[in-house]
PDB file of C-alpha atoms and ligand atoms in Angstrom:
ATOM      1  CA  UNK C  72       8.153   6.879   3.835  1.00 71.00           C
ATOM      2  CA  UNK C  73      11.243   6.322   6.826  1.00 80.00           C
ATOM      3  CA  UNK C  74      12.066   4.384   9.643  1.00 81.00           C
ATOM      4  CA  UNK C  75      11.503   6.258  12.883  1.00 77.00           C
ATOM      5  CA  UNK C  76      14.436   5.208  14.081  1.00 52.00           C
ATOM      6  CA  UNK C  77      14.255   6.852  17.470  1.00 39.00           C
ATOM      7  CA  UNK C  78      11.027   4.662  18.128  1.00 40.00           C
ATOM      8  CA  UNK C  79      12.728   1.585  17.165  1.00 38.00           C
ATOM      9  CA  UNK C  80      13.272  -0.441  20.311  1.00 35.00           C
ATOM     10  CA  UNK C  81      17.178  -0.692  21.808  1.00 34.00           C
ATOM     11  CA  UNK C  82      16.762  -4.509  21.690  1.00 31.00           C
ATOM     12  CA  UNK C  83      15.831  -5.493  17.933  1.00 33.00           C
ATOM     13  CA  UNK C  84      13.632  -9.047  17.943  1.00 35.00           C
ATOM     14  CA  UNK C  85      15.408 -12.073  17.671  1.00 34.00           C
ATOM     15  CA  UNK C  86      15.782 -13.027  14.090  1.00 33.00           C
ATOM     16  CA  UNK C  87      17.699 -15.097  11.878  1.00 37.00           C
ATOM     17  CA  UNK C  88      19.860 -13.910   9.280  1.00 37.00           C
ATOM     18  CA  UNK C  89      17.931 -12.565   6.052  1.00 40.00           C
ATOM     19  CA  UNK C  90      19.585 -15.368   3.857  1.00 40.00           C
ATOM     20  CA  UNK C  91      18.463 -17.522   5.759  1.00 38.00           C
ATOM     21  CA  UNK C  92      14.744 -16.169   6.303  1.00 44.00           C
ATOM     22  CA  UNK C  93      14.504 -15.833   2.606  1.00 40.00           C
ATOM     23  CA  UNK C  94      15.724 -19.638   1.973  1.00 38.00           C
ATOM     24  CA  UNK C  95      13.200 -20.680   4.612  1.00 40.00           C
ATOM     25  CA  UNK C  96      10.262 -18.719   3.075  1.00 43.00           C
ATOM     26  CA  UNK C  97      10.925 -20.242  -0.202  1.00 39.00           C
ATOM     27  CA  UNK C  98      10.768 -23.735   0.629  1.00 39.00           C
ATOM     28  CA  UNK C  99       7.513 -22.870   2.832  1.00 40.00           C
ATOM     29  CA  UNK C 100       6.089 -21.580  -0.001  1.00 41.00           C
ATOM     30  CA  UNK C 101       6.949 -24.731  -2.437  1.00 37.00           C
ATOM     31  CA  UNK C 102       5.099 -26.527   0.712  1.00 38.00           C
ATOM     32  CA  UNK C 103       1.945 -24.435   0.691  1.00 44.00           C
ATOM     33  CA  UNK C 104      -0.259 -24.957  -2.287  1.00 42.00           C
ATOM     34  CA  UNK C 105      -2.690 -22.143  -1.300  1.00 44.00           C
ATOM     35  CA  UNK C 106      -0.073 -19.813  -1.861  1.00 44.00           C
ATOM     36  CA  UNK C 107       0.264 -21.081  -5.288  1.00 45.00           C
ATOM     37  CA  UNK C 108      -3.397 -20.804  -5.662  1.00 45.00           C
ATOM     38  CA  UNK C 109      -3.265 -17.100  -4.286  1.00 46.00           C
ATOM     39  CA  UNK C 110      -0.392 -16.196  -6.401  1.00 43.00           C
ATOM     40  CA  UNK C 111      -2.334 -17.130  -9.799  1.00 42.00           C
ATOM     41  CA  UNK C 112      -5.395 -15.347  -8.630  1.00 42.00           C
ATOM     42  CA  UNK C 113      -7.197 -19.061  -9.513  1.00 41.00           C
ATOM     43  CA  UNK C 114     -10.529 -18.736 -10.327  1.00 41.00           C
ATOM     44  CA  UNK C 115     -10.716 -19.973 -13.748  1.00 41.00           C
ATOM     45  CA  UNK C 116     -14.363 -19.860 -14.261  1.00 41.00           C
ATOM     46  CA  UNK C 117     -14.594 -16.119 -13.763  1.00 45.00           C
ATOM     47  CA  UNK C 118     -11.189 -14.534 -12.719  1.00 44.00           C
ATOM     48  CA  UNK C 119     -12.739 -11.279 -12.416  1.00 58.00           C
ATOM     49  CA  UNK C 120     -14.808 -12.178  -9.230  1.00 75.00           C
ATOM     50  CA  UNK C 121     -11.479 -12.502  -7.082  1.00 89.00           C
ATOM     51  CA  UNK C 122      -8.057 -10.426  -6.876  1.00 96.00           C
ATOM     52  CA  UNK C 123      -6.162 -11.369  -9.702  1.00 97.00           C
ATOM     53  CA  UNK C 124      -2.231 -10.951  -9.365  1.00 98.00           C
ATOM     54  CA  UNK C 125      -1.560 -11.058 -13.070  1.00 97.00           C
ATOM     55  CA  UNK C 126      -3.818  -8.393 -13.979  1.00 97.00           C
ATOM     56  CA  UNK C 127      -2.664  -6.111 -10.739  1.00 98.00           C
ATOM     57  CA  UNK C 128       0.938  -6.750 -12.164  1.00 98.00           C
ATOM     58  CA  UNK C 129      -0.193  -4.883 -15.713  1.00 98.00           C
ATOM     59  CA  UNK C 130      -1.101  -2.230 -13.407  1.00 98.00           C
ATOM     60  CA  UNK C 131       2.017  -1.520 -12.101  1.00 98.00           C
ATOM     61  CA  UNK C 132       3.297  -1.549 -15.945  1.00 98.00           C
ATOM     62  CA  UNK C 133       0.722   1.131 -16.811  1.00 98.00           C
ATOM     63  CA  UNK C 134       2.030   3.310 -14.167  1.00 98.00           C
ATOM     64  CA  UNK C 135       5.577   3.060 -15.164  1.00 98.00           C
ATOM     65  CA  UNK C 136       4.796   3.939 -18.434  1.00 98.00           C
ATOM     66  CA  UNK C 137       3.803   7.414 -17.100  1.00 98.00           C
ATOM     67  CA  UNK C 138       7.329   7.489 -16.052  1.00 98.00           C
ATOM     68  CA  UNK C 139       8.383   9.233 -12.668  1.00 98.00           C
ATOM     69  CA  UNK C 140       5.350  10.817 -10.995  1.00 98.00           C
ATOM     70  CA  UNK C 141       6.534  13.159  -8.085  1.00 98.00           C
ATOM     71  CA  UNK C 142       4.240  15.894  -7.145  1.00 98.00           C
ATOM     72  CA  UNK C 143       3.049  18.626  -9.333  1.00 98.00           C
ATOM     73  CA  UNK C 144       4.561  17.087 -12.700  1.00 98.00           C
ATOM     74  CA  UNK C 145       2.762  16.254 -15.769  1.00 98.00           C
ATOM     75  CA  UNK C 146       3.337  12.606 -15.400  1.00 98.00           C
ATOM     76  CA  UNK C 147       1.576  12.708 -11.387  1.00 98.00           C
ATOM     77  CA  UNK C 148      -1.273  14.329 -13.304  1.00 98.00           C
ATOM     78  CA  UNK C 149      -1.684  11.909 -16.003  1.00 98.00           C
ATOM     79  CA  UNK C 150      -1.722   9.160 -13.207  1.00 98.00           C
ATOM     80  CA  UNK C 151      -4.034  10.798 -10.953  1.00 98.00           C
ATOM     81  CA  UNK C 152      -6.696  11.434 -14.087  1.00 98.00           C
ATOM     82  CA  UNK C 153      -6.104   7.552 -14.932  1.00 98.00           C
ATOM     83  CA  UNK C 154      -6.673   6.114 -11.485  1.00 98.00           C
ATOM     84  CA  UNK C 155      -9.961   8.378 -11.271  1.00 98.00           C
ATOM     85  CA  UNK C 156     -11.045   6.988 -14.526  1.00 98.00           C
ATOM     86  CA  UNK C 157     -10.164   3.686 -13.892  1.00 98.00           C
ATOM     87  CA  UNK C 158     -12.310   3.580 -10.300  1.00 98.00           C
ATOM     88  CA  UNK C 159     -15.349   5.658 -12.145  1.00 98.00           C
ATOM     89  CA  UNK C 160     -15.147   2.757 -14.953  1.00 97.00           C
ATOM     90  CA  UNK C 161     -15.092   0.151 -12.375  1.00 95.00           C
ATOM     91  CA  UNK C 162     -18.432   1.929 -10.398  1.00 95.00           C
ATOM     92  CA  UNK C 163     -16.723   4.100  -7.941  1.00 97.00           C
ATOM     93  CA  UNK C 164     -18.059   7.616  -6.928  1.00 97.00           C
ATOM     94  CA  UNK C 165     -15.042   9.319  -7.341  1.00 98.00           C
ATOM     95  CA  UNK C 166     -13.605  12.921  -6.106  1.00 98.00           C
ATOM     96  CA  UNK C 167     -10.279  14.422  -6.591  1.00 98.00           C
ATOM     97  CA  UNK C 168      -9.223  16.723  -3.511  1.00 98.00           C
ATOM     98  CA  UNK C 169      -6.576  19.467  -4.552  1.00 98.00           C
ATOM     99  CA  UNK C 170      -4.605  20.569  -1.768  1.00 97.00           C
ATOM    100  CA  UNK C 171      -1.664  23.172  -1.870  1.00 97.00           C
ATOM    101  CA  UNK C 172       1.308  22.322  -0.392  1.00 97.00           C
ATOM    102  CA  UNK C 173       5.065  23.987  -1.006  1.00 96.00           C
ATOM    103  CA  UNK C 174       3.822  25.703  -3.947  1.00 96.00           C
ATOM    104  CA  UNK C 175       2.422  22.702  -5.460  1.00 98.00           C
ATOM    105  CA  UNK C 176      -1.165  21.298  -5.881  1.00 98.00           C
ATOM    106  CA  UNK C 177      -1.462  17.905  -4.524  1.00 98.00           C
ATOM    107  CA  UNK C 178      -4.245  15.679  -5.573  1.00 98.00           C
ATOM    108  CA  UNK C 179      -5.573  13.114  -3.050  1.00 98.00           C
ATOM    109  CA  UNK C 180      -8.249  10.971  -5.124  1.00 98.00           C
ATOM    110  CA  UNK C 181     -10.936   9.260  -3.350  1.00 98.00           C
ATOM    111  CA  UNK C 182     -13.030   6.418  -4.910  1.00 98.00           C
ATOM    112  CA  UNK C 183     -16.210   5.690  -2.657  1.00 97.00           C
ATOM    113  CA  UNK C 184     -18.284   2.768  -2.559  1.00 96.00           C
ATOM    114  CA  UNK C 185     -21.888   1.710   0.030  1.00 94.00           C
ATOM    115  CA  UNK C 186     -22.883   3.544   2.921  1.00 92.00           C
ATOM    116  CA  UNK C 187     -22.640   1.880   6.570  1.00 91.00           C
ATOM    117  CA  UNK C 188     -23.971   3.444   9.884  1.00 91.00           C
ATOM    118  CA  UNK C 189     -20.335   2.209  11.369  1.00 91.00           C
ATOM    119  CA  UNK C 190     -18.704   4.204   9.261  1.00 94.00           C
ATOM    120  CA  UNK C 191     -16.264   3.376   6.016  1.00 97.00           C
ATOM    121  CA  UNK C 192     -13.277   1.492   5.727  1.00 97.00           C
ATOM    122  CA  UNK C 193     -10.465   3.389   3.988  1.00 98.00           C
ATOM    123  CA  UNK C 194      -7.936   1.243   2.263  1.00 98.00           C
ATOM    124  CA  UNK C 195      -4.782   3.954   0.792  1.00 98.00           C
ATOM    125  CA  UNK C 196      -2.093   3.981  -0.679  1.00 98.00           C
ATOM    126  CA  UNK C 197       0.629   6.827  -2.278  1.00 98.00           C
ATOM    127  CA  UNK C 198       0.488   7.249  -5.999  1.00 98.00           C
ATOM    128  CA  UNK C 199       3.443   9.684  -6.055  1.00 98.00           C
ATOM    129  CA  UNK C 200       7.149   8.852  -6.689  1.00 98.00           C
ATOM    130  CA  UNK C 201      10.550  10.176  -4.857  1.00 98.00           C
ATOM    131  CA  UNK C 202      11.796  12.810  -7.027  1.00 98.00           C
ATOM    132  CA  UNK C 203      15.453  11.983  -5.918  1.00 98.00           C
ATOM    133  CA  UNK C 204      16.777   8.414  -5.665  1.00 98.00           C
ATOM    134  CA  UNK C 205      19.275   9.603  -2.560  1.00 96.00           C
ATOM    135  CA  UNK C 206      19.898   5.500  -1.668  1.00 97.00           C
ATOM    136  CA  UNK C 207      21.214   4.789  -5.173  1.00 98.00           C
ATOM    137  CA  UNK C 208      24.647   4.235  -5.164  1.00 97.00           C
ATOM    138  CA  UNK C 209      25.574   5.859  -8.656  1.00 97.00           C
ATOM    139  CA  UNK C 210      22.929   8.519  -9.547  1.00 97.00           C
ATOM    140  CA  UNK C 211      21.366  10.046  -6.402  1.00 97.00           C
ATOM    141  CA  UNK C 212      20.064  12.657  -8.184  1.00 97.00           C
ATOM    142  CA  UNK C 213      17.663  11.015 -10.828  1.00 98.00           C
ATOM    143  CA  UNK C 214      14.126  10.337 -10.098  1.00 98.00           C
ATOM    144  CA  UNK C 215      12.703   7.215  -8.624  1.00 98.00           C
ATOM    145  CA  UNK C 216      10.623   4.806 -10.947  1.00 98.00           C
ATOM    146  CA  UNK C 217       8.583   3.788  -7.923  1.00 98.00           C
ATOM    147  CA  UNK C 218       7.542   0.424  -9.400  1.00 98.00           C
ATOM    148  CA  UNK C 219       7.403  -1.220  -5.720  1.00 98.00           C
ATOM    149  CA  UNK C 220       7.300   2.265  -4.003  1.00 98.00           C
ATOM    150  CA  UNK C 221       4.252   4.008  -5.495  1.00 98.00           C
ATOM    151  CA  UNK C 222       2.753   1.757  -8.467  1.00 98.00           C
ATOM    152  CA  UNK C 223       2.760  -1.323  -5.992  1.00 98.00           C
ATOM    153  CA  UNK C 224       0.017  -0.135  -3.748  1.00 98.00           C
ATOM    154  CA  UNK C 225      -1.586   1.618  -6.373  1.00 98.00           C
ATOM    155  CA  UNK C 226      -2.193  -1.879  -8.280  1.00 98.00           C
ATOM    156  CA  UNK C 227      -3.563  -3.702  -5.693  1.00 98.00           C
ATOM    157  CA  UNK C 228      -6.093  -1.115  -4.941  1.00 98.00           C
ATOM    158  CA  UNK C 229      -7.211  -0.617  -8.481  1.00 98.00           C
ATOM    159  CA  UNK C 230      -7.503  -4.483  -8.655  1.00 98.00           C
ATOM    160  CA  UNK C 231      -9.803  -4.703  -5.708  1.00 97.00           C
ATOM    161  CA  UNK C 232     -11.493  -1.533  -7.055  1.00 97.00           C
ATOM    162  CA  UNK C 233     -12.419  -4.286 -10.170  1.00 96.00           C
ATOM    163  CA  UNK C 234     -13.358  -7.247  -7.770  1.00 94.00           C
ATOM    164  CA  UNK C 235     -15.316  -5.756  -4.684  1.00 93.00           C
ATOM    165  CA  UNK C 236     -18.281  -4.120  -5.890  1.00 90.00           C
ATOM    166  CA  UNK C 237     -20.288  -7.051  -6.878  1.00 86.00           C
ATOM    167  CA  UNK C 238     -19.312  -8.191  -3.147  1.00 83.00           C
ATOM    168  CA  UNK C 239     -19.683  -5.499  -0.907  1.00 82.00           C
ATOM    169  CA  UNK C 240     -23.404  -5.298  -0.006  1.00 79.00           C
ATOM    170  CA  UNK C 241     -23.473  -3.812   3.488  1.00 81.00           C
ATOM    171  CA  UNK C 242     -20.190  -2.116   3.609  1.00 91.00           C
ATOM    172  CA  UNK C 243     -18.652   1.238   2.964  1.00 95.00           C
ATOM    173  CA  UNK C 244     -15.253   1.157   1.483  1.00 97.00           C
ATOM    174  CA  UNK C 245     -13.133   4.326   0.533  1.00 98.00           C
ATOM    175  CA  UNK C 246     -10.365   3.732  -1.642  1.00 98.00           C
ATOM    176  CA  UNK C 247      -7.823   6.386  -1.031  1.00 98.00           C
ATOM    177  CA  UNK C 248      -4.634   7.435  -3.262  1.00 98.00           C
ATOM    178  CA  UNK C 249      -2.639  10.026  -1.714  1.00 98.00           C
ATOM    179  CA  UNK C 250      -0.453  12.464  -3.430  1.00 98.00           C
ATOM    180  CA  UNK C 251       2.601  13.880  -1.545  1.00 97.00           C
ATOM    181  CA  UNK C 252       3.754  11.023   0.475  1.00 97.00           C
ATOM    182  CA  UNK C 253       7.471  10.504  -1.057  1.00 97.00           C
ATOM    183  CA  UNK C 254       9.464  14.034  -0.916  1.00 96.00           C
ATOM    184  CA  UNK C 255       9.946  13.456   2.801  1.00 95.00           C
ATOM    185  CA  UNK C 256      13.294  15.146   3.341  1.00 94.00           C
ATOM    186  CA  UNK C 257      13.841  17.149   0.435  1.00 96.00           C
ATOM    187  CA  UNK C 258      13.302  20.644  -0.326  1.00 94.00           C
ATOM    188  CA  UNK C 259      11.958  20.989   3.240  1.00 94.00           C
ATOM    189  CA  UNK C 260       9.053  18.562   2.711  1.00 96.00           C
ATOM    190  CA  UNK C 261       7.511  16.341   5.364  1.00 95.00           C
ATOM    191  CA  UNK C 262       6.363  12.806   5.085  1.00 94.00           C
ATOM    192  CA  UNK C 263       2.846  11.986   4.159  1.00 96.00           C
ATOM    193  CA  UNK C 264       1.848  15.644   3.247  1.00 97.00           C
ATOM    194  CA  UNK C 265      -1.364  14.342   1.542  1.00 97.00           C
ATOM    195  CA  UNK C 266      -2.048  12.309   4.047  1.00 98.00           C
ATOM    196  CA  UNK C 267      -1.896  14.593   6.564  1.00 98.00           C
ATOM    197  CA  UNK C 268      -4.313  17.177   4.239  1.00 98.00           C
ATOM    198  CA  UNK C 269      -6.616  14.303   3.816  1.00 98.00           C
ATOM    199  CA  UNK C 270      -6.938  13.053   7.590  1.00 98.00           C
ATOM    200  CA  UNK C 271      -7.617  17.105   8.883  1.00 97.00           C
ATOM    201  CA  UNK C 272     -10.358  17.550   6.941  1.00 96.00           C
ATOM    202  CA  UNK C 273     -12.391  14.336   7.553  1.00 96.00           C
ATOM    203  CA  UNK C 274     -16.110  14.925   8.835  1.00 93.00           C
ATOM    204  CA  UNK C 275     -16.870  11.150   9.193  1.00 94.00           C
ATOM    205  CA  UNK C 276     -14.705   8.993  10.852  1.00 95.00           C
ATOM    206  CA  UNK C 277     -13.221   5.768   9.630  1.00 97.00           C
ATOM    207  CA  UNK C 278     -14.022   2.757  11.445  1.00 96.00           C
ATOM    208  CA  UNK C 279     -10.746   1.164   9.877  1.00 98.00           C
ATOM    209  CA  UNK C 280      -7.603   2.377   7.891  1.00 98.00           C
ATOM    210  CA  UNK C 281      -5.659   0.078   5.890  1.00 98.00           C
ATOM    211  CA  UNK C 282      -2.503   1.614   4.299  1.00 98.00           C
ATOM    212  CA  UNK C 283      -0.413  -0.385   1.824  1.00 98.00           C
ATOM    213  CA  UNK C 284       2.888   0.614   0.544  1.00 98.00           C
ATOM    214  CA  UNK C 285       6.001  -1.250  -1.028  1.00 98.00           C
ATOM    215  CA  UNK C 286       3.953  -4.534  -1.323  1.00 98.00           C
ATOM    216  CA  UNK C 287       4.880  -6.153  -4.856  1.00 98.00           C
ATOM    217  CA  UNK C 288       8.447  -6.871  -3.838  1.00 98.00           C
ATOM    218  CA  UNK C 289       9.031 -10.281  -5.262  1.00 97.00           C
ATOM    219  CA  UNK C 290      10.390 -11.463  -2.311  1.00 97.00           C
ATOM    220  CA  UNK C 291       7.869 -10.256  -0.116  1.00 98.00           C
ATOM    221  CA  UNK C 292       8.088 -10.274   3.581  1.00 98.00           C
ATOM    222  CA  UNK C 293       5.644  -8.330   5.872  1.00 98.00           C
ATOM    223  CA  UNK C 294       6.255  -8.236   9.800  1.00 98.00           C
ATOM    224  CA  UNK C 295       3.818  -6.031  11.934  1.00 98.00           C
ATOM    225  CA  UNK C 296       4.672  -2.139  11.999  1.00 98.00           C
ATOM    226  CA  UNK C 297       4.827  -0.880  15.397  1.00 97.00           C
ATOM    227  CA  UNK C 298       2.454   2.055  15.624  1.00 96.00           C
ATOM    228  CA  UNK C 299      -0.363  -0.108  13.555  1.00 98.00           C
ATOM    229  CA  UNK C 300      -3.567  -0.905  15.414  1.00 98.00           C
ATOM    230  CA  UNK C 301      -2.659  -4.421  17.490  1.00 98.00           C
ATOM    231  CA  UNK C 302      -6.698  -5.326  17.204  1.00 97.00           C
ATOM    232  CA  UNK C 303      -6.516  -4.680  13.270  1.00 98.00           C
ATOM    233  CA  UNK C 304      -3.435  -6.280  12.894  1.00 98.00           C
ATOM    234  CA  UNK C 305      -4.505  -9.399  14.392  1.00 97.00           C
ATOM    235  CA  UNK C 306      -7.630  -9.510  12.002  1.00 98.00           C
ATOM    236  CA  UNK C 307      -5.602  -9.159   9.018  1.00 98.00           C
ATOM    237  CA  UNK C 308      -2.571 -11.301   9.880  1.00 98.00           C
ATOM    238  CA  UNK C 309      -5.094 -14.334  10.811  1.00 98.00           C
ATOM    239  CA  UNK C 310      -6.692 -13.931   7.683  1.00 98.00           C
ATOM    240  CA  UNK C 311      -3.368 -14.023   5.939  1.00 98.00           C
ATOM    241  CA  UNK C 312      -2.469 -17.380   8.055  1.00 98.00           C
ATOM    242  CA  UNK C 313      -5.947 -18.464   7.281  1.00 97.00           C
ATOM    243  CA  UNK C 314      -4.976 -18.148   3.532  1.00 97.00           C
ATOM    244  CA  UNK C 315      -1.641 -19.349   3.662  1.00 97.00           C
ATOM    245  CA  UNK C 316      -0.407 -15.872   2.684  1.00 98.00           C
ATOM    246  CA  UNK C 317       3.126 -16.688   4.111  1.00 98.00           C
ATOM    247  CA  UNK C 318       4.088 -13.147   3.380  1.00 98.00           C
ATOM    248  CA  UNK C 319       2.501 -11.734   6.230  1.00 98.00           C
ATOM    249  CA  UNK C 320       4.822 -12.898   9.200  1.00 98.00           C
ATOM    250  CA  UNK C 321       3.526 -12.104  13.073  1.00 95.00           C
ATOM    251  CA  UNK C 322       6.450 -10.690  14.489  1.00 95.00           C
ATOM    252  CA  UNK C 323       7.669  -6.935  15.194  1.00 96.00           C
ATOM    253  CA  UNK C 324       8.876  -4.927  12.376  1.00 96.00           C
ATOM    254  CA  UNK C 325      10.239  -1.381  12.342  1.00 95.00           C
ATOM    255  CA  UNK C 326       8.237   2.039  13.448  1.00 96.00           C
ATOM    256  CA  UNK C 327       7.581   3.735  10.075  1.00 95.00           C
ATOM    257  CA  UNK C 328       6.507   7.075   9.177  1.00 94.00           C
ATOM    258  CA  UNK C 329       3.945   6.687   6.529  1.00 96.00           C
ATOM    259  CA  UNK C 330       0.651   7.680   5.072  1.00 97.00           C
ATOM    260  CA  UNK C 331      -1.115   5.698   8.651  1.00 98.00           C
ATOM    261  CA  UNK C 332       0.369   8.147  11.001  1.00 98.00           C
ATOM    262  CA  UNK C 333      -2.215  11.190  10.517  1.00 98.00           C
ATOM    263  CA  UNK C 334      -5.230   8.921  11.224  1.00 98.00           C
ATOM    264  CA  UNK C 335      -3.125   7.087  14.105  1.00 98.00           C
ATOM    265  CA  UNK C 336      -2.349  10.624  15.346  1.00 97.00           C
ATOM    266  CA  UNK C 337      -6.322  11.275  15.197  1.00 97.00           C
ATOM    267  CA  UNK C 338      -6.964   7.963  17.177  1.00 97.00           C
ATOM    268  CA  UNK C 339      -8.680   6.197  14.220  1.00 97.00           C
ATOM    269  CA  UNK C 340      -7.474   2.383  14.133  1.00 98.00           C
ATOM    270  CA  UNK C 341      -5.039   2.596  11.521  1.00 98.00           C
ATOM    271  CA  UNK C 342      -2.420  -0.229  10.143  1.00 98.00           C
ATOM    272  CA  UNK C 343       0.518   0.045   7.819  1.00 98.00           C
ATOM    273  CA  UNK C 344       1.568  -3.087   5.612  1.00 98.00           C
ATOM    274  CA  UNK C 345       4.631  -2.754   3.807  1.00 98.00           C
ATOM    275  CA  UNK C 346       7.974  -4.287   3.292  1.00 98.00           C
ATOM    276  CA  UNK C 347      11.020  -1.977   3.994  1.00 95.00           C
ATOM    277  CA  UNK C 348      13.265  -4.901   3.859  1.00 95.00           C
ATOM    278  CA  UNK C 349      13.619  -3.781  -0.150  1.00 97.00           C
ATOM    279  CA  UNK C 350      17.062  -3.276  -1.458  1.00 97.00           C
ATOM    280  CA  UNK C 351      16.020  -0.901  -4.202  1.00 98.00           C
ATOM    281  CA  UNK C 352      14.439   1.390  -1.916  1.00 97.00           C
ATOM    282  CA  UNK C 353      14.861   4.815  -3.346  1.00 98.00           C
ATOM    283  CA  UNK C 354      17.166   4.215  -5.779  1.00 98.00           C
ATOM    284  CA  UNK C 355      16.882   3.937  -9.667  1.00 98.00           C
ATOM    285  CA  UNK C 356      16.330   0.149  -9.645  1.00 98.00           C
ATOM    286  CA  UNK C 357      13.011   0.344  -8.490  1.00 98.00           C
ATOM    287  CA  UNK C 358      11.875  -1.145 -11.393  1.00 98.00           C
ATOM    288  CA  UNK C 359       9.193  -3.408 -13.030  1.00 98.00           C
ATOM    289  CA  UNK C 360      11.627  -6.478 -12.710  1.00 98.00           C
ATOM    290  CA  UNK C 361      11.579  -6.463  -8.751  1.00 98.00           C
ATOM    291  CA  UNK C 362       7.895  -6.897  -8.365  1.00 98.00           C
ATOM    292  CA  UNK C 363       5.867 -10.261  -8.584  1.00 98.00           C
ATOM    293  CA  UNK C 364       2.306 -11.168  -9.455  1.00 98.00           C
ATOM    294  CA  UNK C 365       2.928 -13.358  -7.040  1.00 98.00           C
ATOM    295  CA  UNK C 366       3.234 -11.135  -4.080  1.00 98.00           C
ATOM    296  CA  UNK C 367       0.569  -8.652  -5.236  1.00 98.00           C
ATOM    297  CA  UNK C 368      -2.036 -11.479  -5.369  1.00 98.00           C
ATOM    298  CA  UNK C 369      -0.875 -12.215  -1.581  1.00 98.00           C
ATOM    299  CA  UNK C 370      -1.901  -8.733   0.061  1.00 98.00           C
ATOM    300  CA  UNK C 371      -4.767  -8.427  -2.335  1.00 98.00           C
ATOM    301  CA  UNK C 372      -6.435 -11.433  -1.570  1.00 97.00           C
ATOM    302  CA  UNK C 373      -5.476 -11.022   1.953  1.00 98.00           C
ATOM    303  CA  UNK C 374      -7.272  -7.408   2.142  1.00 98.00           C
ATOM    304  CA  UNK C 375     -10.655  -8.866  -0.072  1.00 96.00           C
ATOM    305  CA  UNK C 376     -11.198 -11.768   2.411  1.00 95.00           C
ATOM    306  CA  UNK C 377     -10.730  -9.412   5.516  1.00 97.00           C
ATOM    307  CA  UNK C 378     -12.839  -6.960   4.131  1.00 94.00           C
ATOM    308  CA  UNK C 379     -15.806  -9.260   3.536  1.00 90.00           C
ATOM    309  CA  UNK C 380     -14.981 -10.837   6.726  1.00 92.00           C
ATOM    310  CA  UNK C 381     -16.077  -7.380   8.773  1.00 86.00           C
ATOM    311  CA  UNK C 382     -19.564  -7.535   9.022  1.00 64.00           C
TER     312      UNK C 382
HETATM  313 ZN1   ZN L 119       9.403   5.927  -0.745  1.00 55.62          ZN
END
């Protein structure tokens, strides 16, 4: 993804300095027992029935074992097979959609569950990683490991895949894993190439699309992305407030080019949940130690509760 600077307002929102914000957030987190419960995925009787942050972090580790995952590489192929088999094991009907783009075969993966006359709710992310760490101060030609930028979103969706089937009666949910999001600006590639192809071929119109990207930062902060649907934003951020998920802050963030944009362009209500205040973005230091179970759990628990609230 990238920041669409041309659409960012000339007067920035009033904010305290980042250090102050982060210190305040940390002290708030200490005062919020609910956040601790969220973080631990606390359900001692049966942790599989609720989103588990530790389980999600393990899914990040599994992806990093494939190595960097740019489109068309063996690692991307292995990752797509692993995503598909993980979805099938948890009861989702899986389809892999190949799309040829710039001489490379992109593979979008869709897991479907349930039916609804109102149309499906899509939760989506990208699983590819950036082939070049072009913001790296030392080695800008190396590949990005993608612990946060790539693996975190996939981990949240696959952990949801484990916990949702037993609880989703009356809902239709698609979990969508896009390829080809993060090569934008390199070798003539656009951003969200996989999501654009997916949105263009949709024959069923979703009632809502929620994209998660870079949601594992241990110091997570999620302001409202400016192209996101205001009504959907209110629903999700209100759920976060009710759960004490303090990473979700109800203040305007940036305007960002990401996988939600092709849906916004089709008039489909869509939201992007992202933390772009990530110092290791598009560097070789986007590694496992920057990601926390607590952050993954906040996002996963909010999406779980929001989905179940949409009757
Ligand atoms: Zn990226």
